[in-house]
């Protein structure tokens, strides 16, 4: 009797705790980078300190929360999809574009105290920077196969 060869599904076994840790660590690195962008925007580029989304609390909180949620989503794709790489190739840019929608809405409505075009563009830069940092970390720690 011969044993059947294992079938490669392309799925990876990535623990939930590992995903959360990677998300938190990547979020911390991205938050530090975003604080630098915020300081640049509010300093030499002249964005108002009254624009709350560029202050330290929201920058750190939402960067880390987004990175952890992203890590959970990445883990779900990597562990459940036989085509994780293809799924992520579509999902990551789509989520990044969707993350910019509120920023575009801010530009259109001008609804937040202290808001300037510079401040909103800084938020957009933070979204792209965060995506670059966290996707790099996710790929290394939870490769899509």
Short mmCIF file of N, CA and C in Angstrom, two decimals:
data_model
loop_
_atom_site.label_atom_id
_atom_site.label_comp_id
_atom_site.label_asym_id
_atom_site.label_seq_id
_atom_site.Cartn_x
_atom_site.Cartn_y
_atom_site.Cartn_z
N UNK A 1 0.84 -1.16 0.00
CA UNK A 1 0.00 0.00 0.00
C UNK A 1 0.89 1.23 0.00
N UNK A 2 0.60 2.17 -0.85
CA UNK A 2 1.40 3.39 -0.92
C UNK A 2 0.63 4.55 -0.31
N UNK A 3 1.37 5.39 0.33
CA UNK A 3 0.75 6.57 0.94
C UNK A 3 0.53 7.63 -0.12
N UNK A 4 -0.58 8.29 -0.01
CA UNK A 4 -0.88 9.37 -0.96
C UNK A 4 0.03 10.57 -0.66
N UNK A 5 0.51 11.17 -1.71
CA UNK A 5 1.34 12.36 -1.54
C UNK A 5 0.47 13.52 -1.08
N UNK A 6 0.99 14.33 -0.17
CA UNK A 6 0.20 15.47 0.28
C UNK A 6 -0.07 16.43 -0.88
N UNK A 7 -1.22 17.00 -0.88
CA UNK A 7 -1.62 17.94 -1.92
C UNK A 7 -1.29 19.35 -1.44
N UNK A 8 -0.54 20.08 -2.25
CA UNK A 8 -0.20 21.46 -1.89
C UNK A 8 -1.40 22.36 -2.16
N UNK A 9 -1.84 23.02 -1.13
CA UNK A 9 -3.00 23.92 -1.27
C UNK A 9 -2.58 25.37 -1.38
N UNK A 10 -1.33 25.67 -1.07
CA UNK A 10 -0.88 27.06 -1.08
C UNK A 10 -1.21 27.78 0.21
N UNK A 11 -1.90 27.13 1.12
CA UNK A 11 -2.28 27.76 2.38
C UNK A 11 -1.14 27.66 3.38
N UNK A 12 -1.08 28.61 4.27
CA UNK A 12 -0.06 28.64 5.32
C UNK A 12 -0.73 28.56 6.68
N UNK A 13 -0.04 27.95 7.61
CA UNK A 13 -0.54 27.90 8.98
C UNK A 13 0.08 29.06 9.75
N UNK A 14 -0.69 30.09 9.96
CA UNK A 14 -0.22 31.27 10.67
C UNK A 14 -1.12 31.46 11.88
N UNK A 15 -0.53 31.44 13.06
CA UNK A 15 -1.31 31.57 14.28
C UNK A 15 -1.88 32.97 14.46
N UNK A 16 -3.01 33.04 15.15
CA UNK A 16 -3.66 34.32 15.40
C UNK A 16 -2.79 35.23 16.26
N UNK A 17 -2.13 34.65 17.24
CA UNK A 17 -1.28 35.46 18.12
C UNK A 17 -0.12 36.06 17.32
N UNK A 18 0.44 35.27 16.43
CA UNK A 18 1.52 35.78 15.57
C UNK A 18 1.01 36.93 14.71
N UNK A 19 -0.16 36.77 14.12
CA UNK A 19 -0.72 37.82 13.28
C UNK A 19 -0.93 39.10 14.08
N UNK A 20 -1.48 38.98 15.28
CA UNK A 20 -1.70 40.16 16.12
C UNK A 20 -0.39 40.83 16.50
N UNK A 21 0.62 40.02 16.82
CA UNK A 21 1.93 40.57 17.17
C UNK A 21 2.58 41.29 16.00
N UNK A 22 2.49 40.68 14.83
CA UNK A 22 3.05 41.31 13.63
C UNK A 22 2.31 42.61 13.34
N UNK A 23 0.99 42.58 13.46
CA UNK A 23 0.21 43.79 13.22
C UNK A 23 0.58 44.90 14.18
N UNK A 24 0.72 44.57 15.46
CA UNK A 24 1.06 45.58 16.46
C UNK A 24 2.46 46.14 16.23
N UNK A 25 3.42 45.26 15.93
CA UNK A 25 4.79 45.71 15.69
C UNK A 25 4.88 46.57 14.43
N UNK A 26 4.24 46.11 13.37
CA UNK A 26 4.24 46.89 12.12
C UNK A 26 3.50 48.21 12.34
N UNK A 27 2.44 48.17 13.12
CA UNK A 27 1.70 49.39 13.43
C UNK A 27 2.55 50.39 14.19
N UNK A 28 3.37 49.91 15.11
CA UNK A 28 4.25 50.80 15.87
C UNK A 28 5.28 51.47 14.96
N UNK A 29 5.86 50.69 14.05
CA UNK A 29 6.83 51.25 13.10
C UNK A 29 6.14 52.26 12.19
N UNK A 30 4.97 51.89 11.67
CA UNK A 30 4.23 52.80 10.79
C UNK A 30 3.80 54.06 11.54
N UNK A 31 3.40 53.91 12.80
CA UNK A 31 2.98 55.07 13.60
C UNK A 31 4.15 56.03 13.80
N UNK A 32 5.33 55.50 14.06
CA UNK A 32 6.50 56.37 14.21
C UNK A 32 6.78 57.12 12.91
N UNK A 33 6.66 56.43 11.79
CA UNK A 33 6.85 57.07 10.49
C UNK A 33 5.78 58.13 10.25
N UNK A 34 4.55 57.81 10.61
CA UNK A 34 3.46 58.76 10.42
C UNK A 34 3.59 59.98 11.32
N UNK A 35 4.13 59.80 12.51
CA UNK A 35 4.38 60.95 13.38
C UNK A 35 5.40 61.90 12.74
N UNK A 36 6.37 61.33 12.04
CA UNK A 36 7.34 62.16 11.33
C UNK A 36 6.66 62.94 10.21
N UNK A 37 5.77 62.29 9.47
CA UNK A 37 5.02 62.98 8.41
C UNK A 37 4.16 64.09 9.02
N UNK A 38 3.51 63.78 10.13
CA UNK A 38 2.68 64.78 10.81
C UNK A 38 3.51 65.98 11.26
N UNK A 39 4.66 65.72 11.83
CA UNK A 39 5.53 66.81 12.29
C UNK A 39 5.99 67.67 11.11
N UNK A 40 6.30 67.04 10.01
CA UNK A 40 6.69 67.77 8.81
C UNK A 40 5.53 68.62 8.29
N UNK A 41 4.35 68.02 8.26
CA UNK A 41 3.17 68.74 7.77
C UNK A 41 2.83 69.92 8.67
N UNK A 42 2.86 69.69 9.98
CA UNK A 42 2.48 70.75 10.92
C UNK A 42 3.60 71.74 11.16
N UNK A 43 4.82 71.37 10.83
CA UNK A 43 5.97 72.27 11.00
C UNK A 43 6.21 73.08 9.74
N UNK A 44 7.24 72.71 8.98
CA UNK A 44 7.63 73.52 7.83
C UNK A 44 6.57 73.65 6.73
N UNK A 45 5.66 72.68 6.64
CA UNK A 45 4.64 72.76 5.58
C UNK A 45 3.41 73.56 6.00
N UNK A 46 3.32 73.92 7.28
CA UNK A 46 2.30 74.86 7.73
C UNK A 46 0.91 74.35 8.00
N UNK A 47 0.71 73.05 8.12
CA UNK A 47 -0.63 72.55 8.48
C UNK A 47 -0.95 72.98 9.91
N UNK A 48 -2.21 73.23 10.16
CA UNK A 48 -2.63 73.75 11.46
C UNK A 48 -2.59 72.68 12.55
N UNK A 49 -2.16 73.10 13.74
CA UNK A 49 -2.22 72.20 14.90
C UNK A 49 -3.66 71.93 15.33
N UNK A 50 -4.60 72.72 14.83
CA UNK A 50 -6.01 72.53 15.15
C UNK A 50 -6.63 71.36 14.38
N UNK A 51 -5.93 70.85 13.39
CA UNK A 51 -6.44 69.72 12.60
C UNK A 51 -6.15 68.44 13.38
N UNK A 52 -7.14 67.99 14.13
CA UNK A 52 -6.99 66.87 15.07
C UNK A 52 -6.46 65.59 14.43
N UNK A 53 -6.87 65.22 13.21
CA UNK A 53 -6.34 63.97 12.64
C UNK A 53 -4.82 63.91 12.51
N UNK A 54 -4.15 65.05 12.54
CA UNK A 54 -2.69 65.05 12.46
C UNK A 54 -2.01 65.11 13.82
N UNK A 55 -2.78 65.09 14.90
CA UNK A 55 -2.16 65.11 16.23
C UNK A 55 -1.74 63.70 16.63
N UNK A 56 -0.85 63.62 17.59
CA UNK A 56 -0.22 62.34 17.94
C UNK A 56 -1.21 61.24 18.33
N UNK A 57 -2.19 61.56 19.15
CA UNK A 57 -3.12 60.53 19.62
C UNK A 57 -3.83 59.79 18.49
N UNK A 58 -4.55 60.52 17.63
CA UNK A 58 -5.23 59.84 16.52
C UNK A 58 -4.27 59.17 15.54
N UNK A 59 -3.12 59.78 15.31
CA UNK A 59 -2.16 59.17 14.37
C UNK A 59 -1.72 57.81 14.88
N UNK A 60 -1.31 57.74 16.14
CA UNK A 60 -0.84 56.47 16.70
C UNK A 60 -1.98 55.47 16.83
N UNK A 61 -3.09 55.90 17.40
CA UNK A 61 -4.23 54.99 17.61
C UNK A 61 -4.68 54.36 16.31
N UNK A 62 -5.01 55.18 15.32
CA UNK A 62 -5.59 54.64 14.09
C UNK A 62 -4.58 53.90 13.23
N UNK A 63 -3.31 54.27 13.32
CA UNK A 63 -2.29 53.52 12.58
C UNK A 63 -2.15 52.11 13.16
N UNK A 64 -2.07 52.01 14.47
CA UNK A 64 -1.91 50.69 15.10
C UNK A 64 -3.17 49.85 14.92
N UNK A 65 -4.34 50.45 15.13
CA UNK A 65 -5.60 49.71 14.93
C UNK A 65 -5.69 49.21 13.49
N UNK A 66 -5.41 50.07 12.54
CA UNK A 66 -5.46 49.66 11.13
C UNK A 66 -4.48 48.55 10.81
N UNK A 67 -3.28 48.63 11.38
CA UNK A 67 -2.27 47.60 11.13
C UNK A 67 -2.68 46.26 11.72
N UNK A 68 -3.26 46.27 12.90
CA UNK A 68 -3.70 45.01 13.53
C UNK A 68 -4.88 44.42 12.76
N UNK A 69 -5.84 45.25 12.40
CA UNK A 69 -6.98 44.76 11.61
C UNK A 69 -6.48 44.23 10.26
N UNK A 70 -5.55 44.94 9.66
CA UNK A 70 -4.97 44.47 8.40
C UNK A 70 -4.27 43.14 8.54
N UNK A 71 -3.56 42.95 9.65
CA UNK A 71 -2.87 41.68 9.89
C UNK A 71 -3.85 40.53 10.04
N UNK A 72 -4.97 40.79 10.70
CA UNK A 72 -6.00 39.76 10.84
C UNK A 72 -6.57 39.41 9.46
N UNK A 73 -6.85 40.43 8.66
CA UNK A 73 -7.35 40.18 7.31
C UNK A 73 -6.34 39.43 6.45
N UNK A 74 -5.09 39.83 6.53
CA UNK A 74 -4.02 39.16 5.78
C UNK A 74 -3.95 37.70 6.20
N UNK A 75 -3.98 37.45 7.51
CA UNK A 75 -3.92 36.08 8.03
C UNK A 75 -5.09 35.25 7.50
N UNK A 76 -6.28 35.83 7.49
CA UNK A 76 -7.44 35.09 6.99
C UNK A 76 -7.24 34.68 5.53
N UNK A 77 -6.72 35.59 4.73
CA UNK A 77 -6.49 35.26 3.32
C UNK A 77 -5.41 34.19 3.19
N UNK A 78 -4.30 34.36 3.90
CA UNK A 78 -3.17 33.42 3.79
C UNK A 78 -3.55 32.02 4.27
N UNK A 79 -4.37 31.94 5.31
CA UNK A 79 -4.69 30.62 5.86
C UNK A 79 -5.90 29.97 5.20
N UNK A 80 -6.71 30.72 4.49
CA UNK A 80 -7.93 30.15 3.93
C UNK A 80 -8.01 30.10 2.42
N UNK A 81 -7.11 30.78 1.75
CA UNK A 81 -7.18 30.82 0.29
C UNK A 81 -6.04 30.03 -0.33
N UNK A 82 -6.38 29.21 -1.30
CA UNK A 82 -5.36 28.49 -2.06
C UNK A 82 -4.64 29.43 -3.03
N UNK A 83 -5.24 30.59 -3.26
CA UNK A 83 -4.66 31.59 -4.18
C UNK A 83 -4.39 32.90 -3.43
N UNK A 84 -3.79 32.79 -2.26
CA UNK A 84 -3.60 33.96 -1.40
C UNK A 84 -2.84 35.09 -2.10
N UNK A 85 -1.81 34.75 -2.82
CA UNK A 85 -1.01 35.79 -3.49
C UNK A 85 -1.88 36.58 -4.47
N UNK A 86 -2.69 35.89 -5.25
CA UNK A 86 -3.55 36.56 -6.22
C UNK A 86 -4.63 37.39 -5.53
N UNK A 87 -5.19 36.84 -4.46
CA UNK A 87 -6.22 37.58 -3.71
C UNK A 87 -5.62 38.85 -3.12
N UNK A 88 -4.45 38.74 -2.51
CA UNK A 88 -3.82 39.91 -1.89
C UNK A 88 -3.39 40.94 -2.93
N UNK A 89 -3.03 40.48 -4.12
CA UNK A 89 -2.63 41.41 -5.19
C UNK A 89 -3.78 42.33 -5.60
N UNK A 90 -4.99 41.88 -5.39
CA UNK A 90 -6.18 42.70 -5.68
C UNK A 90 -6.65 43.41 -4.42
N UNK A 91 -6.66 42.70 -3.31
CA UNK A 91 -7.23 43.22 -2.06
C UNK A 91 -6.42 44.38 -1.48
N UNK A 92 -5.12 44.28 -1.46
CA UNK A 92 -4.29 45.32 -0.83
C UNK A 92 -4.47 46.67 -1.53
N UNK A 93 -4.32 46.76 -2.85
CA UNK A 93 -4.53 48.07 -3.48
C UNK A 93 -5.98 48.57 -3.33
N UNK A 94 -6.94 47.65 -3.35
CA UNK A 94 -8.33 48.07 -3.19
C UNK A 94 -8.57 48.68 -1.81
N UNK A 95 -8.02 48.06 -0.78
CA UNK A 95 -8.18 48.59 0.58
C UNK A 95 -7.46 49.93 0.71
N UNK A 96 -6.29 50.06 0.11
CA UNK A 96 -5.58 51.33 0.16
C UNK A 96 -6.41 52.44 -0.50
N UNK A 97 -6.94 52.17 -1.67
CA UNK A 97 -7.77 53.17 -2.35
C UNK A 97 -8.99 53.53 -1.50
N UNK A 98 -9.64 52.52 -0.93
CA UNK A 98 -10.80 52.79 -0.07
C UNK A 98 -10.41 53.62 1.15
N UNK A 99 -9.20 53.42 1.67
CA UNK A 99 -8.77 54.19 2.84
C UNK A 99 -8.60 55.67 2.51
N UNK A 100 -8.45 55.99 1.24
CA UNK A 100 -8.28 57.38 0.83
C UNK A 100 -9.61 58.10 0.63
N UNK A 101 -10.70 57.37 0.56
CA UNK A 101 -12.02 57.98 0.32
C UNK A 101 -12.37 59.03 1.37
N UNK A 102 -12.20 58.76 2.67
CA UNK A 102 -12.52 59.82 3.65
C UNK A 102 -11.65 61.07 3.47
N UNK A 103 -10.40 60.88 3.06
CA UNK A 103 -9.53 62.03 2.84
C UNK A 103 -10.02 62.87 1.66
N UNK A 104 -10.42 62.21 0.60
CA UNK A 104 -10.97 62.93 -0.55
C UNK A 104 -12.25 63.66 -0.13
N UNK A 105 -13.07 63.00 0.69
CA UNK A 105 -14.29 63.64 1.19
C UNK A 105 -13.94 64.90 1.99
N UNK A 106 -12.88 64.83 2.79
CA UNK A 106 -12.44 66.02 3.53
C UNK A 106 -12.06 67.15 2.57
N UNK A 107 -11.35 66.81 1.52
CA UNK A 107 -10.96 67.83 0.54
C UNK A 107 -12.17 68.49 -0.09
N UNK A 108 -13.18 67.69 -0.37
CA UNK A 108 -14.37 68.20 -1.04
C UNK A 108 -15.23 69.04 -0.10
N UNK A 109 -15.37 68.59 1.15
CA UNK A 109 -16.30 69.25 2.06
C UNK A 109 -15.65 70.33 2.92
N UNK A 110 -14.38 70.21 3.21
CA UNK A 110 -13.73 71.18 4.09
C UNK A 110 -14.40 71.26 5.44
N UNK A 111 -14.77 70.12 5.99
CA UNK A 111 -15.65 70.08 7.15
C UNK A 111 -14.96 69.98 8.50
N UNK A 112 -13.64 69.98 8.55
CA UNK A 112 -12.94 69.77 9.82
C UNK A 112 -12.15 71.02 10.20
N UNK A 113 -12.27 71.47 11.45
CA UNK A 113 -11.51 72.65 11.88
C UNK A 113 -10.01 72.48 11.66
N UNK A 114 -9.38 73.53 11.15
CA UNK A 114 -7.94 73.50 10.92
C UNK A 114 -7.52 72.80 9.65
N UNK A 115 -8.48 72.33 8.88
CA UNK A 115 -8.17 71.55 7.68
C UNK A 115 -7.59 72.43 6.59
N UNK A 116 -6.53 71.94 5.97
CA UNK A 116 -5.95 72.56 4.78
C UNK A 116 -5.66 71.44 3.79
N UNK A 117 -5.41 71.82 2.56
CA UNK A 117 -5.04 70.81 1.57
C UNK A 117 -3.76 70.09 1.99
N UNK A 118 -2.81 70.83 2.52
CA UNK A 118 -1.56 70.23 2.99
C UNK A 118 -1.82 69.17 4.05
N UNK A 119 -2.71 69.47 4.99
CA UNK A 119 -3.02 68.53 6.07
C UNK A 119 -3.65 67.26 5.53
N UNK A 120 -4.57 67.40 4.59
CA UNK A 120 -5.24 66.22 4.04
C UNK A 120 -4.28 65.40 3.18
N UNK A 121 -3.44 66.07 2.42
CA UNK A 121 -2.44 65.34 1.63
C UNK A 121 -1.49 64.59 2.57
N UNK A 122 -1.17 65.18 3.71
CA UNK A 122 -0.33 64.47 4.70
C UNK A 122 -1.02 63.20 5.17
N UNK A 123 -2.33 63.26 5.40
CA UNK A 123 -3.08 62.05 5.78
C UNK A 123 -2.98 60.99 4.69
N UNK A 124 -3.11 61.42 3.44
CA UNK A 124 -3.02 60.47 2.32
C UNK A 124 -1.63 59.83 2.27
N UNK A 125 -0.61 60.64 2.47
CA UNK A 125 0.76 60.11 2.49
C UNK A 125 0.90 59.09 3.61
N UNK A 126 0.30 59.38 4.76
CA UNK A 126 0.35 58.44 5.89
C UNK A 126 -0.30 57.10 5.53
N UNK A 127 -1.40 57.14 4.81
CA UNK A 127 -2.07 55.89 4.43
C UNK A 127 -1.16 55.05 3.53
N UNK A 128 -0.54 55.70 2.56
CA UNK A 128 0.35 54.97 1.64
C UNK A 128 1.59 54.46 2.39
N UNK A 129 2.15 55.29 3.25
CA UNK A 129 3.31 54.88 4.04
C UNK A 129 2.98 53.71 4.95
N UNK A 130 1.83 53.78 5.61
CA UNK A 130 1.40 52.68 6.47
C UNK A 130 1.26 51.40 5.66
N UNK A 131 0.62 51.48 4.51
CA UNK A 131 0.45 50.29 3.67
C UNK A 131 1.81 49.70 3.30
N UNK A 132 2.76 50.53 2.94
CA UNK A 132 4.09 50.03 2.56
C UNK A 132 4.76 49.32 3.74
N UNK A 133 4.68 49.91 4.91
CA UNK A 133 5.33 49.32 6.09
C UNK A 133 4.66 48.01 6.48
N UNK A 134 3.34 48.02 6.59
CA UNK A 134 2.67 46.82 7.11
C UNK A 134 2.67 45.68 6.10
N UNK A 135 2.51 45.97 4.83
CA UNK A 135 2.53 44.89 3.83
C UNK A 135 3.92 44.24 3.80
N UNK A 136 4.96 45.04 3.93
CA UNK A 136 6.31 44.47 4.01
C UNK A 136 6.43 43.53 5.20
N UNK A 137 5.93 43.96 6.35
CA UNK A 137 5.99 43.11 7.55
C UNK A 137 5.13 41.86 7.40
N UNK A 138 3.92 42.02 6.87
CA UNK A 138 3.03 40.86 6.70
C UNK A 138 3.66 39.84 5.76
N UNK A 139 4.25 40.31 4.66
CA UNK A 139 4.86 39.39 3.69
C UNK A 139 5.99 38.58 4.30
N UNK A 140 6.77 39.22 5.14
CA UNK A 140 7.89 38.52 5.77
C UNK A 140 7.41 37.54 6.83
N UNK A 141 6.45 37.95 7.63
CA UNK A 141 6.01 37.11 8.75
C UNK A 141 4.93 36.11 8.37
N UNK A 142 4.13 36.45 7.37
CA UNK A 142 3.01 35.59 6.96
C UNK A 142 2.98 35.50 5.44
N UNK A 143 4.00 34.86 4.85
CA UNK A 143 4.08 34.84 3.39
C UNK A 143 2.85 34.20 2.76
N UNK A 144 2.40 34.78 1.65
CA UNK A 144 1.18 34.27 1.02
C UNK A 144 1.35 32.97 0.24
N UNK A 145 2.53 32.42 0.21
CA UNK A 145 2.70 31.12 -0.44
C UNK A 145 3.23 31.18 -1.83
#
